[in-house]
Amino acid sequence: DQQVKQNSPSLSVQEGRISILNCDYTNSMFDYFLWYKKYPAEGPTFLISISSIKDKNEDGRFTVFLNKSAKHLSLHIVPSQPGDSAVYFCAAKSGGSNYKLTFGKGTLLTVNP
Amino acid sequence: NAGVTQTPKFRILKIGQSMTLQCAQDMNHNYMYWYRQDPGMGLKLIYYSVGAGITDKGEVPNGYNVSRSTTEDFPLRLELAAPSQTSVYFCASSPGTASYEQYFGPGTRLTVT
């Protein structure tokens, strides 16, 4: 039973354009969401997060939007750069969960020069 | 700061053999985690620890054991290795603050044949 779903296995965009990565969740107890980026043969690295009490969080070129009623969040990267090419994981924390995260399957982003 | 370190990077085991995957962190984090990532899948939590001497099962604990005798180290033991345990294993740590961010090691690629 997948509680965090990333329905697009891959996404390809041109350098300079916007990349939009999507994530849906089913567990209404999730109260904190994170995005991780992973390069081949490396561990995931934290990118950006958002609390369920907010609907937007911005950090430089990265913005995460949260739509609680739709149980949907998205990561926007503007402008996209070739170095952004990686697998992006969406993760969620349930309230009172001892800091455990539930991860989606990931989306491979390719940014073409 | 080395962050989270994992050894070995690669290992090939025969069916029925045992081994220990090592994980250490130098950030004085209370929380530590073991995940496995199968091809095309997200990260699945195997075991986690909220402090020295305290461990608990995650989503996929069968076939594994852990111990946490110090804050720094969190080894993962595989007993009687099976082909189904072929995977990439990631160790992570978290300070247990409101950011909920987890810091990952570079991973261990394990093949059981």
Coordinates of N, CA and C in Angstrom, one line a residue:
Chain A
D1 N 0.8 -1.2 0.0 CA 0.0 0.0 0.0 C 0.9 1.2 0.0
Q2 N 1.0 1.9 -1.2 CA 1.9 3.0 -1.3 C 1.2 4.3 -0.7
Q3 N 1.8 4.8 0.3 CA 1.2 6.0 0.9 C 1.7 7.3 0.3
V4 N 2.9 7.2 -0.3 CA 3.5 8.4 -1.0 C 3.7 7.9 -2.5
K5 N 3.1 8.6 -3.4 CA 3.2 8.2 -4.8 C 3.8 9.3 -5.7
Q6 N 4.8 8.8 -6.4 CA 5.3 9.7 -7.5 C 5.0 9.0 -8.8
N7 N 4.0 9.4 -9.5 CA 3.5 8.7 -10.6 C 4.3 8.8 -11.9
S8 N 5.2 9.8 -11.9 CA 6.0 9.9 -13.1 C 7.4 9.4 -12.9
P9 N 7.7 8.3 -13.5 CA 9.1 7.7 -13.3 C 10.2 8.6 -13.8
S10 N 9.9 9.4 -14.8 CA 10.9 10.2 -15.4 C 10.3 11.5 -16.0
L11 N 11.2 12.5 -16.1 CA 10.8 13.8 -16.7 C 12.0 14.4 -17.4
S12 N 11.8 14.9 -18.6 CA 12.9 15.5 -19.3 C 12.5 17.0 -19.6
V13 N 13.4 17.9 -19.4 CA 13.2 19.3 -19.6 C 14.4 20.0 -20.2
Q14 N 14.2 21.1 -20.9 CA 15.3 21.9 -21.5 C 15.9 22.8 -20.4
E15 N 17.2 22.9 -20.5 CA 17.9 23.9 -19.6 C 17.3 25.2 -19.7
G16 N 17.1 25.8 -18.5 CA 16.5 27.2 -18.4 C 15.0 27.2 -18.2
R17 N 14.3 26.0 -18.5 CA 12.9 26.0 -18.4 C 12.5 25.5 -17.0
I18 N 11.3 25.5 -16.7 CA 10.8 25.0 -15.4 C 10.6 23.5 -15.3
S19 N 11.1 22.9 -14.2 CA 10.8 21.5 -13.9 C 9.8 21.4 -12.8
I20 N 8.8 20.6 -13.0 CA 7.7 20.4 -12.0 C 7.6 18.9 -11.7
L21 N 8.0 18.6 -10.5 CA 7.9 17.2 -10.0 C 6.7 17.0 -9.1
N22 N 5.9 16.0 -9.2 CA 4.7 15.9 -8.5 C 4.7 14.7 -7.5
C23 N 3.9 14.8 -6.5 CA 3.9 13.8 -5.4 C 2.5 13.8 -4.8
D24 N 1.9 12.6 -4.7 CA 0.6 12.5 -4.0 C 0.7 11.6 -2.8
Y25 N -0.1 11.9 -1.8 CA -0.1 11.0 -0.6 C -1.5 10.7 -0.2
T26 N -1.6 9.6 0.5 CA -2.9 9.1 0.9 C -3.2 9.2 2.4
N27 N -2.1 9.3 3.2 CA -2.2 9.3 4.7 C -2.5 10.7 5.2
S28 N -3.7 11.0 5.7 CA -4.0 12.3 6.2 C -3.2 12.7 7.5
M29 N -2.5 11.7 8.1 CA -1.8 12.0 9.3 C -0.4 12.6 9.0
F30 N 0.0 12.6 7.7 CA 1.3 13.2 7.3 C 1.3 14.7 7.6
D31 N 2.3 15.2 8.4 CA 2.3 16.6 8.7 C 3.6 17.3 8.3
Y32 N 4.5 16.6 7.6 CA 5.7 17.3 7.2 C 6.2 16.6 6.0
F33 N 6.7 17.3 5.0 CA 7.1 16.7 3.7 C 8.4 17.2 3.3
L34 N 9.2 16.3 2.7 CA 10.6 16.7 2.3 C 10.8 16.2 0.9
W35 N 11.7 16.9 0.2 CA 12.2 16.5 -1.1 C 13.7 16.2 -1.0
Y36 N 14.1 15.0 -1.5 CA 15.5 14.6 -1.5 C 15.9 14.5 -3.0
K37 N 17.2 14.7 -3.2 CA 17.8 14.6 -4.5 C 18.9 13.5 -4.5
K38 N 19.0 12.6 -5.5 CA 20.0 11.6 -5.4 C 20.7 11.4 -6.8
Y39 N 22.0 11.5 -6.7 CA 22.8 11.2 -7.8 C 23.2 9.8 -7.8
P40 N 23.6 9.2 -9.0 CA 24.0 7.8 -9.0 C 25.2 7.5 -8.1
A41 N 25.1 6.4 -7.4 CA 26.2 5.9 -6.5 C 26.4 6.8 -5.3
E42 N 25.4 7.7 -5.0 CA 25.5 8.5 -3.8 C 24.3 8.3 -3.0
G43 N 24.4 8.8 -1.7 CA 23.2 8.8 -0.9 C 22.3 10.0 -1.2
P44 N 21.0 9.9 -0.8 CA 20.1 11.0 -1.0 C 20.6 12.2 -0.2
T45 N 20.4 13.4 -0.8 CA 20.6 14.6 0.0 C 19.4 15.5 0.1
F46 N 19.2 16.1 1.2 CA 18.0 16.9 1.5 C 18.0 18.1 0.6
L47 N 16.8 18.5 0.1 CA 16.7 19.6 -0.8 C 15.8 20.7 -0.2
I48 N 14.6 20.4 0.2 CA 13.7 21.4 0.7 C 12.6 20.7 1.4
S49 N 11.9 21.4 2.3 CA 10.8 20.7 3.1 C 9.7 21.7 3.3
I50 N 8.5 21.2 3.7 CA 7.4 22.1 4.0 C 6.6 21.4 5.1
S51 N 6.1 22.2 6.0 CA 5.2 21.8 7.1 C 3.8 21.8 6.5
S52 N 2.9 21.0 7.1 CA 1.5 21.0 6.6 C 0.7 22.2 7.0
I53 N 1.3 23.1 7.8 CA 0.6 24.3 8.1 C 0.9 25.4 7.1
K54 N 1.8 25.1 6.1 CA 2.1 26.1 5.1 C 1.6 25.5 3.7
D55 N 1.6 26.4 2.8 CA 1.2 25.9 1.4 C 2.4 26.2 0.4
K56 N 3.4 26.9 0.9 CA 4.5 27.1 0.0 C 5.8 27.4 0.8
N57 N 6.9 26.9 0.2 CA 8.2 27.2 0.8 C 9.2 27.3 -0.3
E58 N 10.0 28.3 -0.3 CA 10.9 28.7 -1.4 C 12.4 28.7 -0.9
D59 N 13.3 28.2 -1.7 CA 14.7 28.3 -1.4 C 15.5 28.4 -2.7
G60 N 15.8 29.6 -3.0 CA 16.5 29.8 -4.2 C 15.7 29.4 -5.5
R61 N 16.2 28.5 -6.2 CA 15.6 28.1 -7.5 C 14.5 27.0 -7.2
F62 N 14.4 26.6 -5.9 CA 13.5 25.5 -5.6 C 12.3 26.0 -4.8
T63 N 11.1 25.6 -5.2 CA 9.9 25.9 -4.5 C 9.0 24.7 -4.3
V64 N 8.5 24.5 -3.1 CA 7.6 23.3 -2.9 C 6.2 23.9 -2.6
F65 N 5.2 23.4 -3.2 CA 3.8 23.8 -3.0 C 3.1 22.6 -2.4
L66 N 2.2 22.9 -1.4 CA 1.4 21.8 -0.8 C 0.0 22.2 -0.9
N67 N -0.8 21.2 -1.4 CA -2.3 21.3 -1.5 C -2.9 20.2 -0.6
K68 N -3.2 20.6 0.6 CA -3.6 19.6 1.6 C -4.9 19.0 1.2
S69 N -5.9 19.8 0.7 CA -7.2 19.2 0.3 C -7.1 18.2 -0.8
A70 N -6.1 18.3 -1.7 CA -5.9 17.4 -2.8 C -4.9 16.3 -2.4
K71 N -4.2 16.5 -1.2 CA -3.2 15.6 -0.8 C -2.1 15.5 -1.9
H72 N -1.6 16.7 -2.3 CA -0.7 16.8 -3.4 C 0.4 17.8 -3.1
L73 N 1.6 17.5 -3.4 CA 2.6 18.5 -3.4 C 3.5 18.4 -4.6
S74 N 4.1 19.5 -4.9 CA 4.9 19.6 -6.1 C 6.2 20.4 -5.8
L75 N 7.2 20.0 -6.6 CA 8.5 20.7 -6.5 C 8.8 21.4 -7.8
H76 N 9.0 22.7 -7.7 CA 9.3 23.5 -8.9 C 10.8 23.9 -8.9
I77 N 11.4 23.7 -10.0 CA 12.8 24.1 -10.2 C 12.9 25.1 -11.3
V78 N 13.3 26.4 -11.0 CA 13.3 27.4 -12.0 C 14.6 28.3 -11.8
P79 N 15.5 28.5 -12.8 CA 15.5 27.7 -14.0 C 16.2 26.4 -13.8
S80 N 15.8 25.4 -14.6 CA 16.5 24.1 -14.5 C 17.9 24.2 -15.1
Q81 N 18.8 23.4 -14.5 CA 20.2 23.4 -15.0 C 20.6 21.9 -15.2
P82 N 21.5 21.7 -16.0 CA 22.0 20.3 -16.3 C 22.4 19.6 -15.0
G83 N 23.0 20.3 -14.0 CA 23.4 19.7 -12.8 C 22.2 19.3 -11.9
D84 N 21.0 19.7 -12.3 CA 19.8 19.2 -11.5 C 19.4 17.8 -11.9
S85 N 20.0 17.3 -13.0 CA 19.7 15.9 -13.4 C 20.0 14.9 -12.3
A86 N 19.0 14.3 -11.8 CA 19.1 13.3 -10.7 C 17.7 12.7 -10.4
V87 N 17.7 11.8 -9.5 CA 16.4 11.2 -9.0 C 15.9 12.0 -7.9
Y88 N 14.7 12.4 -7.9 CA 14.1 13.2 -6.8 C 13.1 12.4 -6.1
F89 N 13.2 12.3 -4.7 CA 12.3 11.5 -3.9 C 11.5 12.5 -3.1
C90 N 10.2 12.2 -3.0 CA 9.3 12.9 -2.1 C 9.2 12.0 -0.8
A91 N 9.2 12.6 0.3 CA 9.1 11.9 1.6 C 8.1 12.6 2.5
A92 N 7.5 11.8 3.4 CA 6.5 12.4 4.3 C 6.7 11.8 5.7
K93 N 6.4 12.6 6.7 CA 6.5 12.2 8.1 C 5.1 12.3 8.7
S94 N 4.7 11.2 9.4 CA 3.4 11.2 10.1 C 3.6 11.8 11.5
G95 N 2.5 12.5 11.9 CA 2.6 13.2 13.2 C 2.9 12.2 14.4
G96 N 3.8 12.5 15.2 CA 4.1 11.7 16.4 C 4.8 10.4 16.0
S97 N 5.6 10.4 14.8 CA 6.1 9.1 14.3 C 7.5 8.8 14.6
N98 N 8.1 9.4 15.6 CA 9.5 9.2 16.0 C 10.4 9.5 14.8
Y99 N 10.0 10.5 14.0 CA 10.9 11.0 12.9 C 11.1 10.0 11.8
K100 N 10.2 9.0 11.6 CA 10.3 8.1 10.5 C 9.7 8.8 9.3
L101 N 10.3 8.5 8.1 CA 9.9 9.0 6.9 C 9.4 7.9 6.0
T102 N 8.4 8.2 5.2 CA 7.9 7.3 4.1 C 8.2 7.9 2.8
F103 N 8.9 7.2 1.9 CA 9.4 7.7 0.7 C 8.6 7.2 -0.5
G104 N 8.5 8.1 -1.5 CA 8.0 7.7 -2.8 C 9.1 6.9 -3.6
K105 N 8.7 6.5 -4.8 CA 9.6 5.7 -5.6 C 10.6 6.5 -6.4
G106 N 10.4 7.8 -6.5 CA 11.3 8.7 -7.1 C 11.0 9.0 -8.6
T107 N 11.4 10.2 -9.0 CA 11.3 10.6 -10.4 C 12.7 11.0 -10.9
L108 N 13.0 10.4 -12.1 CA 14.3 10.7 -12.7 C 14.2 12.0 -13.5
L109 N 14.8 13.1 -13.1 CA 14.8 14.3 -13.9 C 16.0 14.4 -14.8
T110 N 15.8 14.7 -16.0 CA 16.9 14.9 -17.0 C 16.8 16.3 -17.5
V111 N 17.8 17.1 -17.3 CA 17.8 18.5 -17.9 C 18.8 18.5 -19.0
N112 N 18.2 18.8 -20.2 CA 19.0 18.7 -21.4 C 19.6 20.1 -21.7
P113 N 20.9 20.1 -22.1 CA 21.6 21.5 -22.4 C 21.0 22.1 -23.7
Chain B
N1 N 34.1 17.3 9.6 CA 32.9 16.4 9.8 C 32.8 15.4 8.6
A2 N 32.9 14.1 8.9 CA 32.7 13.2 7.8 C 31.3 12.9 7.5
G3 N 30.4 13.3 8.4 CA 28.9 13.0 8.3 C 28.6 11.6 8.6
V4 N 27.9 10.9 7.7 CA 27.5 9.5 7.8 C 28.4 8.7 6.9
T5 N 29.1 7.8 7.5 CA 30.0 6.9 6.7 C 29.5 5.5 6.7
Q6 N 29.7 4.7 5.6 CA 29.2 3.4 5.5 C 30.4 2.5 4.9
T7 N 30.6 1.3 5.5 CA 31.5 0.4 4.9 C 30.9 -1.0 5.0
P8 N 31.1 -1.9 3.9 CA 31.9 -1.6 2.7 C 31.0 -0.8 1.7
K9 N 31.6 -0.4 0.6 CA 30.9 0.2 -0.5 C 30.2 -0.9 -1.3
F10 N 30.8 -2.0 -1.5 CA 30.3 -3.1 -2.3 C 30.6 -4.4 -1.6
R11 N 29.7 -5.4 -1.8 CA 30.0 -6.7 -1.2 C 29.2 -7.7 -2.0
I12 N 29.8 -8.9 -2.3 CA 29.1 -10.0 -2.9 C 29.1 -11.1 -1.8
L13 N 27.9 -11.6 -1.5 CA 27.8 -12.7 -0.5 C 27.2 -13.9 -1.2
K14 N 27.6 -15.1 -0.7 CA 26.9 -16.3 -1.1 C 25.7 -16.6 -0.3
I15 N 24.7 -17.3 -0.8 CA 23.5 -17.6 -0.1 C 23.9 -18.3 1.2
G16 N 23.3 -17.8 2.3 CA 23.6 -18.5 3.6 C 24.7 -17.8 4.4
Q17 N 25.5 -17.0 3.8 CA 26.6 -16.3 4.5 C 26.0 -15.2 5.4
S18 N 26.8 -14.7 6.3 CA 26.3 -13.6 7.1 C 27.3 -12.4 7.0
M19 N 26.9 -11.2 7.3 CA 27.8 -10.1 7.3 C 27.2 -8.9 8.1
T20 N 28.1 -8.0 8.4 CA 27.6 -6.8 9.1 C 28.0 -5.6 8.3
L21 N 27.0 -4.7 8.0 CA 27.2 -3.5 7.3 C 27.4 -2.4 8.4
Q22 N 28.5 -1.7 8.3 CA 28.9 -0.7 9.3 C 28.3 0.7 8.9
C23 N 27.9 1.4 10.0 CA 27.5 2.8 9.8 C 27.9 3.6 11.0
A24 N 28.5 4.8 10.7 CA 28.9 5.6 11.8 C 28.6 7.1 11.4
Q25 N 28.3 7.9 12.4 CA 28.0 9.3 12.2 C 28.8 10.1 13.3
D26 N 29.3 11.3 12.9 CA 30.0 12.1 13.8 C 29.3 13.4 14.1
M27 N 28.0 13.4 13.9 CA 27.3 14.7 14.2 C 26.5 14.7 15.5
N28 N 26.7 13.6 16.3 CA 26.1 13.5 17.6 C 24.5 13.5 17.5
H29 N 24.1 12.8 16.4 CA 22.6 12.7 16.2 C 22.1 11.5 17.0
N30 N 20.9 11.8 17.6 CA 20.3 10.7 18.4 C 19.6 9.6 17.5
Y31 N 19.0 10.1 16.4 CA 18.3 9.2 15.6 C 19.1 8.6 14.4
M32 N 19.0 7.3 14.2 CA 19.7 6.6 13.1 C 18.8 5.6 12.5
Y33 N 19.0 5.4 11.2 CA 18.1 4.6 10.4 C 18.8 3.7 9.4
W34 N 18.2 2.6 9.1 CA 18.7 1.7 8.0 C 17.6 1.6 6.9
Y35 N 17.9 1.9 5.7 CA 17.0 1.7 4.6 C 17.6 0.8 3.5
R36 N 16.7 0.2 2.7 CA 17.1 -0.5 1.5 C 16.4 0.1 0.3
Q37 N 17.1 0.1 -0.8 CA 16.5 0.6 -2.0 C 16.7 -0.4 -3.1
D38 N 15.6 -1.0 -3.5 CA 15.6 -1.9 -4.6 C 15.4 -1.1 -6.0
P39 N 15.8 -1.7 -7.1 CA 15.7 -1.0 -8.4 C 14.3 -0.5 -8.6
G40 N 14.2 0.8 -9.0 CA 12.9 1.4 -9.3 C 12.0 1.6 -8.1
M41 N 12.5 1.4 -7.0 CA 11.6 1.6 -5.8 C 12.2 2.7 -4.9
G42 N 11.3 3.1 -4.0 CA 11.8 4.1 -3.0 C 12.5 3.4 -1.9
L43 N 12.9 4.2 -0.9 CA 13.6 3.6 0.3 C 12.6 3.0 1.3
K44 N 13.0 1.8 1.7 CA 12.1 1.1 2.7 C 12.9 1.1 4.0
L45 N 12.2 1.4 5.1 CA 12.9 1.4 6.4 C 13.0 0.0 6.9
I46 N 14.2 -0.3 7.3 CA 14.5 -1.7 7.9 C 14.4 -1.6 9.4
Y47 N 15.2 -0.8 10.0 CA 15.3 -0.6 11.5 C 15.6 0.9 11.7
Y48 N 15.3 1.3 12.9 CA 15.7 2.6 13.3 C 16.0 2.6 14.8
S49 N 16.7 3.7 15.2 CA 17.1 3.8 16.6 C 16.9 5.3 17.1
V50 N 16.3 5.5 18.2 CA 16.1 6.8 18.8 C 17.2 7.2 19.8
G51 N 18.1 6.3 20.0 CA 19.2 6.6 20.9 C 20.0 5.4 21.3
A52 N 21.1 5.5 21.9 CA 21.9 4.4 22.3 C 21.1 3.4 23.1
G53 N 21.1 2.1 22.7 CA 20.4 1.1 23.5 C 19.0 0.9 23.1
I54 N 18.5 1.8 22.2 CA 17.0 1.7 21.8 C 16.9 1.5 20.3
T55 N 16.3 0.4 19.9 CA 16.1 0.1 18.5 C 14.7 -0.3 18.3
D56 N 14.2 -0.2 17.0 CA 12.8 -0.7 16.7 C 12.8 -1.0 15.3
K57 N 11.8 -1.9 14.9 CA 11.6 -2.4 13.6 C 11.0 -1.3 12.7
G58 N 11.4 -1.4 11.4 CA 10.7 -0.5 10.4 C 9.8 -1.4 9.6
E59 N 9.7 -1.0 8.3 CA 8.7 -1.7 7.4 C 9.1 -3.1 7.0
V60 N 10.5 -3.3 6.8 CA 11.0 -4.6 6.3 C 12.1 -5.1 7.1
P61 N 11.9 -5.5 8.4 CA 12.9 -6.0 9.3 C 13.4 -7.4 9.1
N62 N 12.6 -8.3 8.5 CA 12.9 -9.7 8.5 C 14.2 -10.0 7.8
G63 N 15.0 -10.8 8.5 CA 16.3 -11.2 7.9 C 17.5 -10.3 8.4
Y64 N 17.1 -9.3 9.2 CA 18.1 -8.3 9.7 C 18.1 -8.2 11.2
N65 N 19.2 -7.7 11.7 CA 19.3 -7.3 13.1 C 20.2 -6.1 13.3
V66 N 19.9 -5.3 14.3 CA 20.7 -4.1 14.6 C 21.0 -4.1 16.1
S67 N 22.0 -3.2 16.3 CA 22.3 -2.9 17.7 C 22.8 -1.4 17.7
R68 N 22.7 -0.8 18.9 CA 23.1 0.6 19.0 C 23.7 0.8 20.4
S69 N 25.0 0.4 20.5 CA 25.7 0.5 21.8 C 26.3 1.9 22.0
T70 N 26.5 2.7 21.0 CA 27.0 4.0 21.1 C 26.1 5.0 20.3
T71 N 26.2 6.3 20.5 CA 25.5 7.3 19.7 C 26.0 7.2 18.3
E72 N 27.3 7.0 18.1 CA 27.9 7.1 16.8 C 27.7 5.9 15.8
D73 N 27.5 4.7 16.3 CA 27.5 3.5 15.5 C 26.2 2.8 15.5
F74 N 25.8 2.3 14.3 CA 24.6 1.6 14.1 C 24.7 0.5 13.1
P75 N 25.4 -0.6 13.4 CA 25.6 -1.7 12.5 C 24.4 -2.5 12.2
L76 N 24.3 -3.0 10.9 CA 23.2 -3.8 10.5 C 23.7 -5.2 10.2
R77 N 23.1 -6.2 10.8 CA 23.6 -7.6 10.6 C 22.6 -8.3 9.7
L78 N 23.2 -9.0 8.7 CA 22.4 -9.9 7.9 C 22.8 -11.3 8.3
E79 N 21.9 -12.1 8.7 CA 22.1 -13.5 9.0 C 21.5 -14.4 7.8
L80 N 22.2 -15.4 7.4 CA 21.7 -16.3 6.4 C 21.2 -15.5 5.2
A81 N 22.2 -14.9 4.5 CA 21.8 -14.0 3.3 C 21.0 -14.8 2.3
A82 N 20.0 -14.1 1.7 CA 19.2 -14.7 0.7 C 19.2 -13.7 -0.6
P83 N 18.9 -14.2 -1.8 CA 18.9 -13.4 -3.0 C 18.0 -12.2 -2.8
S84 N 16.9 -12.3 -2.1 CA 16.0 -11.2 -1.9 C 16.6 -10.0 -1.1
Q85 N 17.8 -10.3 -0.5 CA 18.4 -9.2 0.2 C 19.4 -8.4 -0.7
T86 N 19.5 -8.8 -2.0 CA 20.3 -8.0 -2.9 C 19.6 -6.7 -3.1
S87 N 20.4 -5.6 -2.7 CA 19.8 -4.3 -2.7 C 21.0 -3.3 -2.4
V88 N 20.6 -2.0 -2.4 CA 21.5 -1.0 -2.0 C 21.0 -0.5 -0.6
Y89 N 21.9 -0.5 0.4 CA 21.6 -0.2 1.8 C 22.1 1.2 2.1
F90 N 21.2 2.0 2.7 CA 21.6 3.3 3.1 C 21.4 3.5 4.6
C91 N 22.3 4.1 5.2 CA 22.2 4.4 6.6 C 22.0 5.9 6.7
A92 N 21.2 6.4 7.6 CA 20.9 7.8 7.8 C 20.9 8.2 9.3
S93 N 21.1 9.5 9.5 CA 20.9 10.0 10.9 C 20.2 11.3 10.9
S94 N 19.6 11.6 12.1 CA 18.8 12.8 12.2 C 19.0 13.4 13.6
P95 N 19.1 14.7 13.7 CA 19.3 15.3 15.1 C 18.1 15.2 15.9
G96 N 16.9 14.9 15.3 CA 15.7 14.8 16.1 C 15.1 16.2 16.4
T97 N 15.4 17.2 15.5 CA 14.8 18.5 15.7 C 13.6 18.7 14.8
A98 N 13.1 19.9 14.8 CA 11.9 20.2 14.1 C 12.1 20.1 12.6
S99 N 13.3 20.1 12.1 CA 13.5 20.0 10.6 C 13.2 18.7 10.1
Y100 N 13.3 17.6 10.9 CA 13.0 16.2 10.5 C 13.9 15.8 9.3
E101 N 14.9 16.6 9.0 CA 15.8 16.2 7.9 C 16.7 15.0 8.3
Q102 N 16.9 14.1 7.4 CA 17.8 12.9 7.6 C 19.0 13.1 6.7
Y103 N 20.2 12.8 7.2 CA 21.4 12.8 6.5 C 21.8 11.4 6.2
F104 N 22.1 11.2 4.9 CA 22.4 9.8 4.4 C 23.9 9.6 4.1
G105 N 24.2 8.3 4.3 CA 25.5 7.9 3.9 C 25.5 7.5 2.4
P106 N 26.7 7.1 1.9 CA 26.8 6.9 0.4 C 26.3 5.6 0.0
G107 N 25.9 4.7 0.9 CA 25.3 3.4 0.5 C 26.3 2.3 0.4
T108 N 25.8 1.1 0.6 CA 26.5 -0.2 0.4 C 25.7 -1.0 -0.6
R109 N 26.3 -1.4 -1.7 CA 25.7 -2.2 -2.7 C 26.0 -3.7 -2.4
L110 N 24.9 -4.4 -2.1 CA 25.1 -5.8 -1.7 C 24.4 -6.7 -2.8
T111 N 25.2 -7.7 -3.2 CA 24.7 -8.8 -4.1 C 24.8 -10.1 -3.4
V112 N 23.7 -10.8 -3.4 CA 23.6 -12.2 -2.8 C 23.4 -13.2 -3.9
T113 N 24.4 -14.1 -4.1 CA 24.2 -15.1 -5.2 C 24.3 -16.5 -4.8

